[in-house]
mmCIF file of C-alpha atoms in Angstrom:
data_model
loop_
_atom_site.group_PDB
_atom_site.id
_atom_site.type_symbol
_atom_site.label_atom_id
_atom_site.label_comp_id
_atom_site.label_asym_id
_atom_site.label_seq_id
_atom_site.Cartn_x
_atom_site.Cartn_y
_atom_site.Cartn_z
ATOM 1 C CA UNK A 1 -2.075 -44.450 47.020
ATOM 2 C CA UNK A 2 -2.856 -44.424 43.385
ATOM 3 C CA UNK A 3 -2.806 -41.197 41.482
ATOM 4 C CA UNK A 4 -5.240 -42.357 38.651
ATOM 5 C CA UNK A 5 -4.449 -41.924 34.961
ATOM 6 C CA UNK A 6 -2.187 -39.284 33.663
ATOM 7 C CA UNK A 7 -4.121 -36.382 31.923
ATOM 8 C CA UNK A 8 -4.247 -36.313 28.167
ATOM 9 C CA UNK A 9 -2.079 -33.671 26.392
ATOM 10 C CA UNK A 10 -4.174 -30.509 25.520
ATOM 11 C CA UNK A 11 -6.007 -30.968 22.132
ATOM 12 C CA UNK A 12 -5.810 -34.771 22.137
ATOM 13 C CA UNK A 13 -8.296 -37.683 22.796
ATOM 14 C CA UNK A 14 -8.107 -40.997 24.141
ATOM 15 C CA UNK A 15 -9.374 -44.313 22.840
ATOM 16 C CA UNK A 16 -12.642 -44.285 20.793
ATOM 17 C CA UNK A 17 -15.456 -46.586 22.075
ATOM 18 C CA UNK A 18 -18.634 -47.456 20.244
ATOM 19 C CA UNK A 19 -22.010 -48.927 21.109
ATOM 20 C CA UNK A 20 -25.210 -49.534 19.121
ATOM 21 C CA UNK A 21 -28.087 -47.494 20.183
ATOM 22 C CA UNK A 22 -31.693 -48.939 20.377
ATOM 23 C CA UNK A 23 -32.611 -46.967 17.226
ATOM 24 C CA UNK A 24 -30.061 -49.150 15.396
ATOM 25 C CA UNK A 25 -27.431 -46.292 14.788
ATOM 26 C CA UNK A 26 -24.092 -46.382 16.195
ATOM 27 C CA UNK A 27 -22.432 -43.960 18.685
ATOM 28 C CA UNK A 28 -18.710 -43.237 19.056
ATOM 29 C CA UNK A 29 -17.336 -41.800 22.318
ATOM 30 C CA UNK A 30 -13.979 -40.504 23.390
ATOM 31 C CA UNK A 31 -12.478 -38.519 26.313
ATOM 32 C CA UNK A 32 -11.040 -35.267 24.712
ATOM 33 C CA UNK A 33 -8.943 -32.854 26.666
ATOM 34 C CA UNK A 34 -10.048 -29.352 25.560
ATOM 35 C CA UNK A 35 -7.914 -26.125 25.252
ATOM 36 C CA UNK A 36 -9.095 -24.919 28.712
ATOM 37 C CA UNK A 37 -7.643 -27.882 30.226
ATOM 38 C CA UNK A 38 -10.749 -29.847 30.963
ATOM 39 C CA UNK A 39 -11.362 -33.383 29.808
ATOM 40 C CA UNK A 40 -14.864 -33.883 28.365
ATOM 41 C CA UNK A 41 -16.694 -36.879 26.877
ATOM 42 C CA UNK A 42 -17.474 -36.123 23.222
ATOM 43 C CA UNK A 43 -19.927 -38.375 21.360
ATOM 44 C CA UNK A 44 -21.116 -38.443 17.552
ATOM 45 C CA UNK A 45 -23.538 -40.983 15.853
ATOM 46 C CA UNK A 46 -23.682 -42.705 12.403
ATOM 47 C CA UNK A 47 -25.609 -45.291 10.596
ATOM 48 C CA UNK A 48 -22.408 -47.544 10.799
ATOM 49 C CA UNK A 49 -19.904 -47.966 13.368
ATOM 50 C CA UNK A 50 -17.240 -46.793 10.923
ATOM 51 C CA UNK A 51 -19.630 -43.633 10.160
ATOM 52 C CA UNK A 52 -19.735 -42.925 13.774
ATOM 53 C CA UNK A 53 -16.039 -43.056 14.344
ATOM 54 C CA UNK A 54 -15.379 -40.947 11.411
ATOM 55 C CA UNK A 55 -17.859 -38.357 12.480
ATOM 56 C CA UNK A 56 -16.205 -38.199 15.856
ATOM 57 C CA UNK A 57 -12.699 -37.919 14.513
ATOM 58 C CA UNK A 58 -13.769 -35.043 12.130
ATOM 59 C CA UNK A 59 -15.431 -33.279 15.190
ATOM 60 C CA UNK A 60 -12.558 -33.610 17.392
ATOM 61 C CA UNK A 61 -10.057 -32.418 14.762
ATOM 62 C CA UNK A 62 -12.086 -29.244 14.244
ATOM 63 C CA UNK A 63 -12.651 -28.127 17.675
ATOM 64 C CA UNK A 64 -12.087 -24.384 18.313
ATOM 65 C CA UNK A 65 -8.824 -23.044 17.140
ATOM 66 C CA UNK A 66 -6.426 -22.120 19.768
ATOM 67 C CA UNK A 67 -5.786 -18.407 20.707
ATOM 68 C CA UNK A 68 -2.522 -16.822 21.441
ATOM 69 C CA UNK A 69 -1.890 -18.693 24.693
ATOM 70 C CA UNK A 70 -3.129 -22.027 23.251
ATOM 71 C CA UNK A 71 -0.783 -22.481 20.153
ATOM 72 C CA UNK A 72 -0.056 -26.260 20.112
ATOM 73 C CA UNK A 73 1.357 -28.792 17.712
ATOM 74 C CA UNK A 74 -2.285 -29.337 16.446
ATOM 75 C CA UNK A 75 -2.547 -25.536 15.476
ATOM 76 C CA UNK A 76 -2.644 -24.990 11.739
ATOM 77 C CA UNK A 77 0.059 -22.787 10.266
ATOM 78 C CA UNK A 78 -2.482 -20.480 9.070
ATOM 79 C CA UNK A 79 -3.902 -19.815 12.726
ATOM 80 C CA UNK A 80 -0.493 -19.312 13.967
ATOM 81 C CA UNK A 81 0.295 -16.823 11.048
ATOM 82 C CA UNK A 82 -2.585 -14.632 11.968
ATOM 83 C CA UNK A 83 -1.219 -14.268 15.451
ATOM 84 C CA UNK A 84 2.238 -13.510 14.073
ATOM 85 C CA UNK A 85 0.982 -11.056 11.664
ATOM 86 C CA UNK A 86 -0.834 -9.230 14.387
ATOM 87 C CA UNK A 87 2.328 -8.891 16.305
ATOM 88 C CA UNK A 88 4.168 -7.637 13.442
ATOM 89 C CA UNK A 89 1.561 -4.795 12.886
ATOM 90 C CA UNK A 90 1.674 -4.073 16.584
ATOM 91 C CA UNK A 91 5.063 -3.497 16.151
ATOM 92 C CA UNK A 92 4.544 -1.134 13.423
ATOM 93 C CA UNK A 93 2.179 0.778 15.580
ATOM 94 C CA UNK A 94 4.717 0.974 18.156
ATOM 95 C CA UNK A 95 7.351 2.407 15.719
ATOM 96 C CA UNK A 96 9.427 -0.583 15.687
ATOM 97 C CA UNK A 97 8.774 -1.962 12.341
ATOM 98 C CA UNK A 98 8.302 -0.316 8.895
ATOM 99 C CA UNK A 99 4.707 -0.556 7.590
ATOM 100 C CA UNK A 100 6.183 -1.271 4.170
ATOM 101 C CA UNK A 101 7.771 -4.483 5.589
ATOM 102 C CA UNK A 102 4.585 -5.468 7.287
ATOM 103 C CA UNK A 103 2.588 -4.974 4.142
ATOM 104 C CA UNK A 104 5.084 -7.054 2.172
ATOM 105 C CA UNK A 105 5.092 -9.927 4.666
ATOM 106 C CA UNK A 106 1.283 -10.025 4.616
ATOM 107 C CA UNK A 107 1.180 -10.039 0.794
ATOM 108 C CA UNK A 108 3.975 -12.823 0.584
ATOM 109 C CA UNK A 109 1.911 -14.848 3.226
ATOM 110 C CA UNK A 110 -1.484 -14.582 1.170
ATOM 111 C CA UNK A 111 -0.016 -15.015 -2.176
ATOM 112 C CA UNK A 112 2.713 -17.573 -1.662
ATOM 113 C CA UNK A 113 2.953 -19.245 1.901
ATOM 114 C CA UNK A 114 -0.689 -19.817 2.757
ATOM 115 C CA UNK A 115 -1.742 -21.479 -0.480
ATOM 116 C CA UNK A 116 1.416 -23.748 -0.114
ATOM 117 C CA UNK A 117 1.500 -24.624 3.615
ATOM 118 C CA UNK A 118 -1.286 -22.797 5.309
ATOM 119 C CA UNK A 119 -3.304 -26.059 6.046
ATOM 120 C CA UNK A 120 -0.481 -27.989 7.616
ATOM 121 C CA UNK A 121 -0.429 -28.624 11.319
ATOM 122 C CA UNK A 122 2.478 -27.381 13.254
ATOM 123 C CA UNK A 123 3.600 -30.876 14.008
ATOM 124 C CA UNK A 124 3.787 -31.359 10.214
ATOM 125 C CA UNK A 125 6.041 -28.351 9.598
ATOM 126 C CA UNK A 126 9.328 -30.313 9.108
ATOM 127 C CA UNK A 127 12.598 -29.316 7.321
ATOM 128 C CA UNK A 128 11.822 -31.433 4.250
ATOM 129 C CA UNK A 129 8.237 -29.776 4.006
ATOM 130 C CA UNK A 130 9.861 -26.350 4.210
ATOM 131 C CA UNK A 131 12.766 -27.042 2.042
ATOM 132 C CA UNK A 132 10.630 -28.493 -0.762
ATOM 133 C CA UNK A 133 8.220 -25.312 -0.489
ATOM 134 C CA UNK A 134 11.194 -22.944 -0.757
ATOM 135 C CA UNK A 135 12.745 -24.754 -3.755
ATOM 136 C CA UNK A 136 9.436 -24.569 -5.588
ATOM 137 C CA UNK A 137 8.968 -20.982 -4.995
ATOM 138 C CA UNK A 138 12.488 -20.384 -6.123
ATOM 139 C CA UNK A 139 11.814 -22.256 -9.344
ATOM 140 C CA UNK A 140 8.521 -20.412 -10.000
ATOM 141 C CA UNK A 141 9.076 -16.909 -8.724
ATOM 142 C CA UNK A 142 12.699 -16.560 -8.155
ATOM 143 C CA UNK A 143 15.234 -16.386 -5.376
ATOM 144 C CA UNK A 144 14.265 -13.084 -3.872
ATOM 145 C CA UNK A 145 10.500 -14.116 -3.392
ATOM 146 C CA UNK A 146 11.706 -17.334 -1.975
ATOM 147 C CA UNK A 147 13.824 -15.481 0.615
ATOM 148 C CA UNK A 148 10.929 -13.432 1.607
ATOM 149 C CA UNK A 149 8.685 -16.457 2.137
ATOM 150 C CA UNK A 150 11.642 -17.920 4.284
ATOM 151 C CA UNK A 151 11.442 -14.801 6.522
ATOM 152 C CA UNK A 152 7.921 -15.041 7.080
ATOM 153 C CA UNK A 153 8.070 -18.826 7.797
ATOM 154 C CA UNK A 154 10.747 -18.216 10.108
ATOM 155 C CA UNK A 155 8.848 -15.734 12.028
ATOM 156 C CA UNK A 156 5.656 -17.803 12.172
ATOM 157 C CA UNK A 157 7.492 -20.799 13.232
ATOM 158 C CA UNK A 158 9.540 -19.057 15.637
ATOM 159 C CA UNK A 159 6.367 -17.958 17.425
ATOM 160 C CA UNK A 160 5.295 -21.730 17.555
ATOM 161 C CA UNK A 161 8.667 -22.472 19.156
ATOM 162 C CA UNK A 162 7.993 -20.009 21.855
ATOM 163 C CA UNK A 163 4.715 -21.480 22.586
ATOM 164 C CA UNK A 164 5.960 -25.062 22.713
ATOM 165 C CA UNK A 165 4.311 -26.081 19.409
ATOM 166 C CA UNK A 166 7.518 -26.684 17.778
ATOM 167 C CA UNK A 167 10.788 -27.800 19.456
ATOM 168 C CA UNK A 168 12.981 -26.299 16.798
ATOM 169 C CA UNK A 169 12.491 -24.031 13.889
ATOM 170 C CA UNK A 170 12.594 -25.900 10.699
ATOM 171 C CA UNK A 171 13.470 -23.092 8.503
ATOM 172 C CA UNK A 172 16.870 -22.783 10.140
ATOM 173 C CA UNK A 173 17.963 -25.970 8.689
ATOM 174 C CA UNK A 174 16.372 -25.712 5.179
ATOM 175 C CA UNK A 175 18.569 -25.289 2.208
ATOM 176 C CA UNK A 176 20.451 -22.112 1.340
ATOM 177 C CA UNK A 177 18.565 -19.991 -1.180
ATOM 178 C CA UNK A 178 21.155 -18.330 -3.281
ATOM 179 C CA UNK A 179 20.538 -15.046 -4.869
ATOM 180 C CA UNK A 180 22.765 -13.994 -7.718
ATOM 181 C CA UNK A 181 24.763 -11.064 -6.489
ATOM 182 C CA UNK A 182 25.053 -8.117 -8.854
ATOM 183 C CA UNK A 183 28.061 -5.981 -9.134
ATOM 184 C CA UNK A 184 27.523 -2.347 -8.329
ATOM 185 C CA UNK A 185 27.471 -0.011 -11.629
ATOM 186 C CA UNK A 186 27.952 3.531 -11.849
ATOM 187 C CA UNK A 187 27.358 6.022 -14.710
ATOM 188 C CA UNK A 188 30.235 7.673 -16.453
ATOM 189 C CA UNK A 189 30.493 11.503 -16.777
ATOM 190 C CA UNK A 190 29.429 11.264 -20.344
ATOM 191 C CA UNK A 191 26.447 9.250 -19.409
ATOM 192 C CA UNK A 192 25.346 11.639 -16.614
ATOM 193 C CA UNK A 193 25.595 14.643 -18.994
ATOM 194 C CA UNK A 194 23.338 12.829 -21.525
ATOM 195 C CA UNK A 195 20.946 11.814 -18.994
ATOM 196 C CA UNK A 196 20.547 15.233 -17.346
ATOM 197 C CA UNK A 197 20.010 16.956 -20.785
ATOM 198 C CA UNK A 198 17.568 14.396 -21.770
ATOM 199 C CA UNK A 199 15.773 14.934 -18.477
ATOM 200 C CA UNK A 200 15.675 18.522 -18.673
ATOM 201 C CA UNK A 201 14.330 18.405 -22.313
ATOM 202 C CA UNK A 202 11.581 15.698 -21.172
ATOM 203 C CA UNK A 203 10.633 17.930 -18.267
ATOM 204 C CA UNK A 204 10.244 21.052 -20.422
ATOM 205 C CA UNK A 205 8.240 19.289 -23.015
ATOM 206 C CA UNK A 206 10.934 19.661 -25.700
ATOM 207 C CA UNK A 207 11.075 17.730 -28.990
ATOM 208 C CA UNK A 208 11.641 14.039 -29.146
ATOM 209 C CA UNK A 209 15.070 12.877 -30.253
ATOM 210 C CA UNK A 210 13.951 12.518 -33.981
ATOM 211 C CA UNK A 211 12.803 16.106 -33.910
ATOM 212 C CA UNK A 212 9.045 15.538 -33.787
ATOM 213 C CA UNK A 213 7.064 17.517 -31.279
ATOM 214 C CA UNK A 214 6.098 15.965 -28.108
ATOM 215 C CA UNK A 215 2.435 15.174 -27.594
ATOM 216 C CA UNK A 216 0.431 16.484 -24.539
ATOM 217 C CA UNK A 217 1.369 18.954 -21.804
ATOM 218 C CA UNK A 218 4.634 18.873 -20.107
ATOM 219 C CA UNK A 219 5.187 16.444 -17.301
ATOM 220 C CA UNK A 220 4.638 17.805 -13.840
ATOM 221 C CA UNK A 221 6.852 15.184 -12.151
ATOM 222 C CA UNK A 222 9.998 17.111 -12.326
ATOM 223 C CA UNK A 223 12.134 14.462 -13.474
ATOM 224 C CA UNK A 224 15.220 16.359 -13.998
ATOM 225 C CA UNK A 225 14.980 18.082 -10.596
ATOM 226 C CA UNK A 226 14.813 14.741 -8.908
ATOM 227 C CA UNK A 227 17.648 13.444 -11.077
ATOM 228 C CA UNK A 228 19.595 16.453 -9.966
ATOM 229 C CA UNK A 229 18.813 15.940 -6.289
ATOM 230 C CA UNK A 230 19.739 12.084 -6.547
ATOM 231 C CA UNK A 231 23.116 12.990 -8.047
ATOM 232 C CA UNK A 232 23.685 15.775 -5.518
ATOM 233 C CA UNK A 233 22.902 13.710 -2.426
ATOM 234 C CA UNK A 234 23.128 9.852 -3.100
ATOM 235 C CA UNK A 235 19.933 9.552 -1.276
ATOM 236 C CA UNK A 236 17.304 6.969 -1.993
ATOM 237 C CA UNK A 237 14.397 7.905 -4.059
ATOM 238 C CA UNK A 238 12.077 7.514 -1.114
ATOM 239 C CA UNK A 239 14.131 10.071 0.809
ATOM 240 C CA UNK A 240 14.270 12.641 -1.990
ATOM 241 C CA UNK A 241 10.379 12.325 -2.627
ATOM 242 C CA UNK A 242 10.017 12.950 1.198
ATOM 243 C CA UNK A 243 11.910 16.108 1.254
ATOM 244 C CA UNK A 244 10.178 19.234 2.533
ATOM 245 C CA UNK A 245 11.037 22.818 1.824
ATOM 246 C CA UNK A 246 11.788 23.172 5.551
ATOM 247 C CA UNK A 247 14.551 20.579 4.972
ATOM 248 C CA UNK A 248 16.198 22.598 2.350
ATOM 249 C CA UNK A 249 18.490 25.782 2.956
ATOM 250 C CA UNK A 250 19.393 27.721 -0.211
ATOM 251 C CA UNK A 251 21.163 30.481 1.544
ATOM 252 C CA UNK A 252 24.838 31.122 1.625
ATOM 253 C CA UNK A 253 25.990 27.640 2.418
ATOM 254 C CA UNK A 254 23.228 25.459 0.819
ATOM 255 C CA UNK A 255 22.396 22.172 2.410
ATOM 256 C CA UNK A 256 19.499 19.699 2.553
ATOM 257 C CA UNK A 257 18.568 17.537 5.590
ATOM 258 C CA UNK A 258 17.752 13.947 4.871
ATOM 259 C CA UNK A 259 15.572 13.021 7.589
ATOM 260 C CA UNK A 260 12.539 11.058 6.435
ATOM 261 C CA UNK A 261 11.296 8.514 3.750
ATOM 262 C CA UNK A 262 7.991 7.545 2.129
ATOM 263 C CA UNK A 263 6.376 4.224 3.007
ATOM 264 C CA UNK A 264 3.244 2.661 1.769
ATOM 265 C CA UNK A 265 0.618 1.814 4.343
ATOM 266 C CA UNK A 266 -2.529 -0.162 3.359
ATOM 267 C CA UNK A 267 -5.658 1.981 3.505
ATOM 268 C CA UNK A 268 -3.602 5.143 3.913
ATOM 269 C CA UNK A 269 -1.381 5.164 0.683
ATOM 270 C CA UNK A 270 2.100 6.804 0.652
ATOM 271 C CA UNK A 271 2.867 8.660 3.952
ATOM 272 C CA UNK A 272 6.026 10.146 5.241
ATOM 273 C CA UNK A 273 7.956 8.435 8.001
ATOM 274 C CA UNK A 274 10.175 10.765 9.922
ATOM 275 C CA UNK A 275 12.981 8.268 9.788
ATOM 276 C CA UNK A 276 15.449 7.105 7.081
ATOM 277 C CA UNK A 277 16.246 3.465 6.370
ATOM 278 C CA UNK A 278 19.297 3.701 8.443
ATOM 279 C CA UNK A 279 17.542 5.650 11.032
ATOM 280 C CA UNK A 280 19.990 8.643 11.122
ATOM 281 C CA UNK A 281 19.428 12.225 10.025
ATOM 282 C CA UNK A 282 22.297 13.675 8.015
ATOM 283 C CA UNK A 283 22.724 17.311 6.634
ATOM 284 C CA UNK A 284 24.542 17.291 3.261
ATOM 285 C CA UNK A 285 25.956 20.207 1.330
ATOM 286 C CA UNK A 286 24.427 21.012 -1.921
ATOM 287 C CA UNK A 287 26.531 21.533 -5.179
ATOM 288 C CA UNK A 288 25.767 24.489 -7.372
ATOM 289 C CA UNK A 289 23.785 22.443 -10.077
ATOM 290 C CA UNK A 290 21.304 21.050 -7.417
ATOM 291 C CA UNK A 291 20.887 24.668 -5.860
ATOM 292 C CA UNK A 292 19.997 25.841 -9.408
ATOM 293 C CA UNK A 293 17.564 23.126 -9.949
ATOM 294 C CA UNK A 294 15.868 23.594 -6.434
ATOM 295 C CA UNK A 295 15.684 27.236 -6.817
ATOM 296 C CA UNK A 296 14.055 27.146 -10.150
ATOM 297 C CA UNK A 297 11.753 24.591 -8.831
ATOM 298 C CA UNK A 298 10.826 26.681 -5.665
ATOM 299 C CA UNK A 299 9.871 29.776 -8.154
ATOM 300 C CA UNK A 300 8.216 27.649 -11.019
ATOM 301 C CA UNK A 301 6.062 25.029 -9.201
ATOM 302 C CA UNK A 302 2.807 26.282 -7.809
ATOM 303 C CA UNK A 303 0.832 23.119 -6.915
ATOM 304 C CA UNK A 304 -1.231 22.916 -3.911
ATOM 305 C CA UNK A 305 0.973 21.446 -1.202
ATOM 306 C CA UNK A 306 -0.256 20.828 2.277
ATOM 307 C CA UNK A 307 2.809 18.812 3.127
ATOM 308 C CA UNK A 308 5.341 21.412 2.122
ATOM 309 C CA UNK A 309 6.739 18.617 -0.217
ATOM 310 C CA UNK A 310 9.523 19.639 -2.687
ATOM 311 C CA UNK A 311 8.209 17.068 -5.148
ATOM 312 C CA UNK A 312 4.425 16.888 -4.534
ATOM 313 C CA UNK A 313 1.865 15.224 -6.670
ATOM 314 C CA UNK A 314 -0.532 16.985 -8.908
ATOM 315 C CA UNK A 315 -3.113 16.447 -6.007
ATOM 316 C CA UNK A 316 -0.686 18.062 -3.525
ATOM 317 C CA UNK A 317 0.006 14.598 -1.814
ATOM 318 C CA UNK A 318 3.291 12.794 -1.405
ATOM 319 C CA UNK A 319 4.423 11.631 -4.825
ATOM 320 C CA UNK A 320 3.953 7.822 -5.255
ATOM 321 C CA UNK A 321 7.699 6.500 -6.188
ATOM 322 C CA UNK A 322 6.116 4.238 -8.616
ATOM 323 C CA UNK A 323 4.819 7.129 -10.682
ATOM 324 C CA UNK A 324 8.399 8.085 -11.205
ATOM 325 C CA UNK A 325 9.159 4.981 -13.367
ATOM 326 C CA UNK A 326 7.527 6.255 -16.616
ATOM 327 C CA UNK A 327 9.099 9.622 -17.061
ATOM 328 C CA UNK A 328 12.428 8.220 -15.815
ATOM 329 C CA UNK A 329 12.423 5.354 -18.290
ATOM 330 C CA UNK A 330 11.471 7.893 -21.142
ATOM 331 C CA UNK A 331 14.125 10.335 -20.362
ATOM 332 C CA UNK A 332 16.645 7.389 -19.794
ATOM 333 C CA UNK A 333 15.691 5.711 -23.070
ATOM 334 C CA UNK A 334 15.764 9.075 -25.221
ATOM 335 C CA UNK A 335 19.327 9.599 -23.885
ATOM 336 C CA UNK A 336 20.286 6.183 -25.419
ATOM 337 C CA UNK A 337 21.100 4.671 -22.087
ATOM 338 C CA UNK A 338 20.584 0.998 -20.816
ATOM 339 C CA UNK A 339 17.775 -0.265 -18.824
ATOM 340 C CA UNK A 340 19.823 -1.094 -15.745
ATOM 341 C CA UNK A 341 19.908 2.665 -14.772
ATOM 342 C CA UNK A 342 17.377 3.184 -12.084
ATOM 343 C CA UNK A 343 17.096 5.899 -9.420
ATOM 344 C CA UNK A 344 19.175 3.761 -7.054
ATOM 345 C CA UNK A 345 21.975 3.866 -9.761
ATOM 346 C CA UNK A 346 22.444 7.368 -8.703
ATOM 347 C CA UNK A 347 23.313 6.369 -5.243
ATOM 348 C CA UNK A 348 25.954 3.945 -6.543
ATOM 349 C CA UNK A 349 27.298 6.552 -8.933
ATOM 350 C CA UNK A 350 27.832 8.978 -5.965
ATOM 351 C CA UNK A 351 29.430 6.445 -3.901
ATOM 352 C CA UNK A 352 31.775 5.345 -6.776
ATOM 353 C CA UNK A 353 32.732 8.840 -7.627
ATOM 354 C CA UNK A 354 33.488 10.003 -3.868
ATOM 355 C CA UNK A 355 35.459 6.715 -3.222
ATOM 356 C CA UNK A 356 37.760 7.532 -6.236
ATOM 357 C CA UNK A 357 37.977 11.256 -5.688
ATOM 358 C CA UNK A 358 38.184 11.103 -1.804
ATOM 359 C CA UNK A 359 37.986 7.756 -0.113
ATOM 360 C CA UNK A 360 35.381 5.150 1.017
ATOM 361 C CA UNK A 361 34.944 6.824 4.476
ATOM 362 C CA UNK A 362 33.488 9.984 2.821
ATOM 363 C CA UNK A 363 31.421 7.996 0.390
ATOM 364 C CA UNK A 364 29.891 6.135 3.462
ATOM 365 C CA UNK A 365 29.145 9.234 5.317
ATOM 366 C CA UNK A 366 27.465 10.856 2.369
ATOM 367 C CA UNK A 367 25.233 7.891 1.900
ATOM 368 C CA UNK A 368 24.728 7.399 5.664
ATOM 369 C CA UNK A 369 25.768 3.870 5.490
ATOM 370 C CA UNK A 370 28.824 1.944 7.011
ATOM 371 C CA UNK A 371 32.018 1.649 5.052
ATOM 372 C CA UNK A 372 31.606 -2.082 4.734
ATOM 373 C CA UNK A 373 28.042 -1.787 3.204
ATOM 374 C CA UNK A 374 29.132 1.055 0.869
ATOM 375 C CA UNK A 375 31.944 -0.817 -0.433
ATOM 376 C CA UNK A 376 30.072 -3.879 -0.957
ATOM 377 C CA UNK A 377 26.865 -2.627 -2.451
ATOM 378 C CA UNK A 378 27.455 0.843 -3.846
ATOM 379 C CA UNK A 379 31.081 1.313 -5.159
ATOM 380 C CA UNK A 380 31.656 -0.023 -8.583
ATOM 381 C CA UNK A 381 34.765 -2.308 -8.721
ATOM 382 C CA UNK A 382 37.908 -1.064 -10.555
ATOM 383 C CA UNK A 383 38.795 -3.843 -13.105
ATOM 384 C CA UNK A 384 42.283 -2.360 -13.375
ATOM 385 C CA UNK A 385 45.228 -3.658 -11.381
ATOM 386 C CA UNK A 386 47.845 -1.579 -9.491
ATOM 387 C CA UNK A 387 50.362 0.424 -11.333
ATOM 388 C CA UNK A 388 53.100 -2.194 -11.057
ATOM 389 C CA UNK A 389 54.602 -2.343 -14.435
ATOM 390 C CA UNK A 390 58.208 -1.001 -13.507
ATOM 391 C CA UNK A 391 58.136 -3.221 -10.427
ATOM 392 C CA UNK A 392 57.279 -6.481 -12.138
ATOM 393 C CA UNK A 393 59.885 -5.752 -14.902
ATOM 394 C CA UNK A 394 62.477 -6.391 -12.505
ATOM 395 C CA UNK A 395 61.527 -10.187 -12.469
ATOM 396 C CA UNK A 396 62.876 -10.417 -16.009
ATOM 397 C CA UNK A 397 66.077 -8.747 -15.556
ATOM 398 C CA UNK A 398 69.032 -10.922 -15.013
ATOM 399 C CA UNK A 399 71.066 -10.421 -11.902
ATOM 400 C CA UNK A 400 74.362 -8.674 -12.589
ATOM 401 C CA UNK A 401 77.515 -10.749 -12.053
ATOM 402 C CA UNK A 402 79.693 -9.930 -9.174
#
């Protein structure tokens, strides 16, 4: 017994037939298997046979976009990206993703990926197409942005693979994006002393390097105190700005608990996330210079502070890390230091000093990272070779006879 013709794949249509209507117009007709699995006859008309066919093809190509369970090779990349971004934000709500990462992905999609590839159908997402796009982004915006675009595309195409819209993820075989590695650099003791003195002078509203009085009221940022805590802990700037007085113990054995960081959430601004980047709390001993700074700050700062923040903004909210840049740059420049010195440079400085004074294990424990990560990203390389002068001299000494 014949089983009849096989069903059309979902989202496709069969052969288009045409006929002339009594009015003189033309009608085009085709069988279309819709996203609900049913096959329907779809017709469209036009003044000519070609116009009727064009109208039908346009209508069939613009049928209702698929929902989550209906992603196919005819879905546009932009439609699949909406589903993927919704999944990313659901992971944020579940505590499995950082809102900062989700916001960055959404921005990268909107600014770079959607304008470049958003209108492509999933079946058009080939390795050459992805490779050309990433190379163009690298040339125009740099390798770091291209790597973010690749991460977004990998997520969107991975979702398409899971729904059968792609057989393989084209981002996997696209060309490598090479980011120039930067060797870790640390401040010298002389540079640290100059920076601390300059930051303390700037924070107090002292005179400029040329002796002229500084205009305006003293800064409320507390840049010298922030610098001291960065140097005393090796923590990230977001972790330092997320400190609460309840995390600080200035008693007989002064310590600070690094147990949160600041993240930016669209519509909410900067909020405190009770989790560090590595996900582990750590209690660190405080050296005397940091204890002095924190004790002075505890007494002198009387800003309204509903969050119990050590470094609140003037409005009593969490301090936007971006607002640290101006006072940091001015204090650094007035100390005559180079522009590569950022808050993260203090983390590298702490790691480099502890590696030399103790070992890499101690440095890694202080930073809350693995020894491999600490060695690779935070410890400045020592260009000096080993002390082997006397050992090598033996090579030039003639052997004694007999």
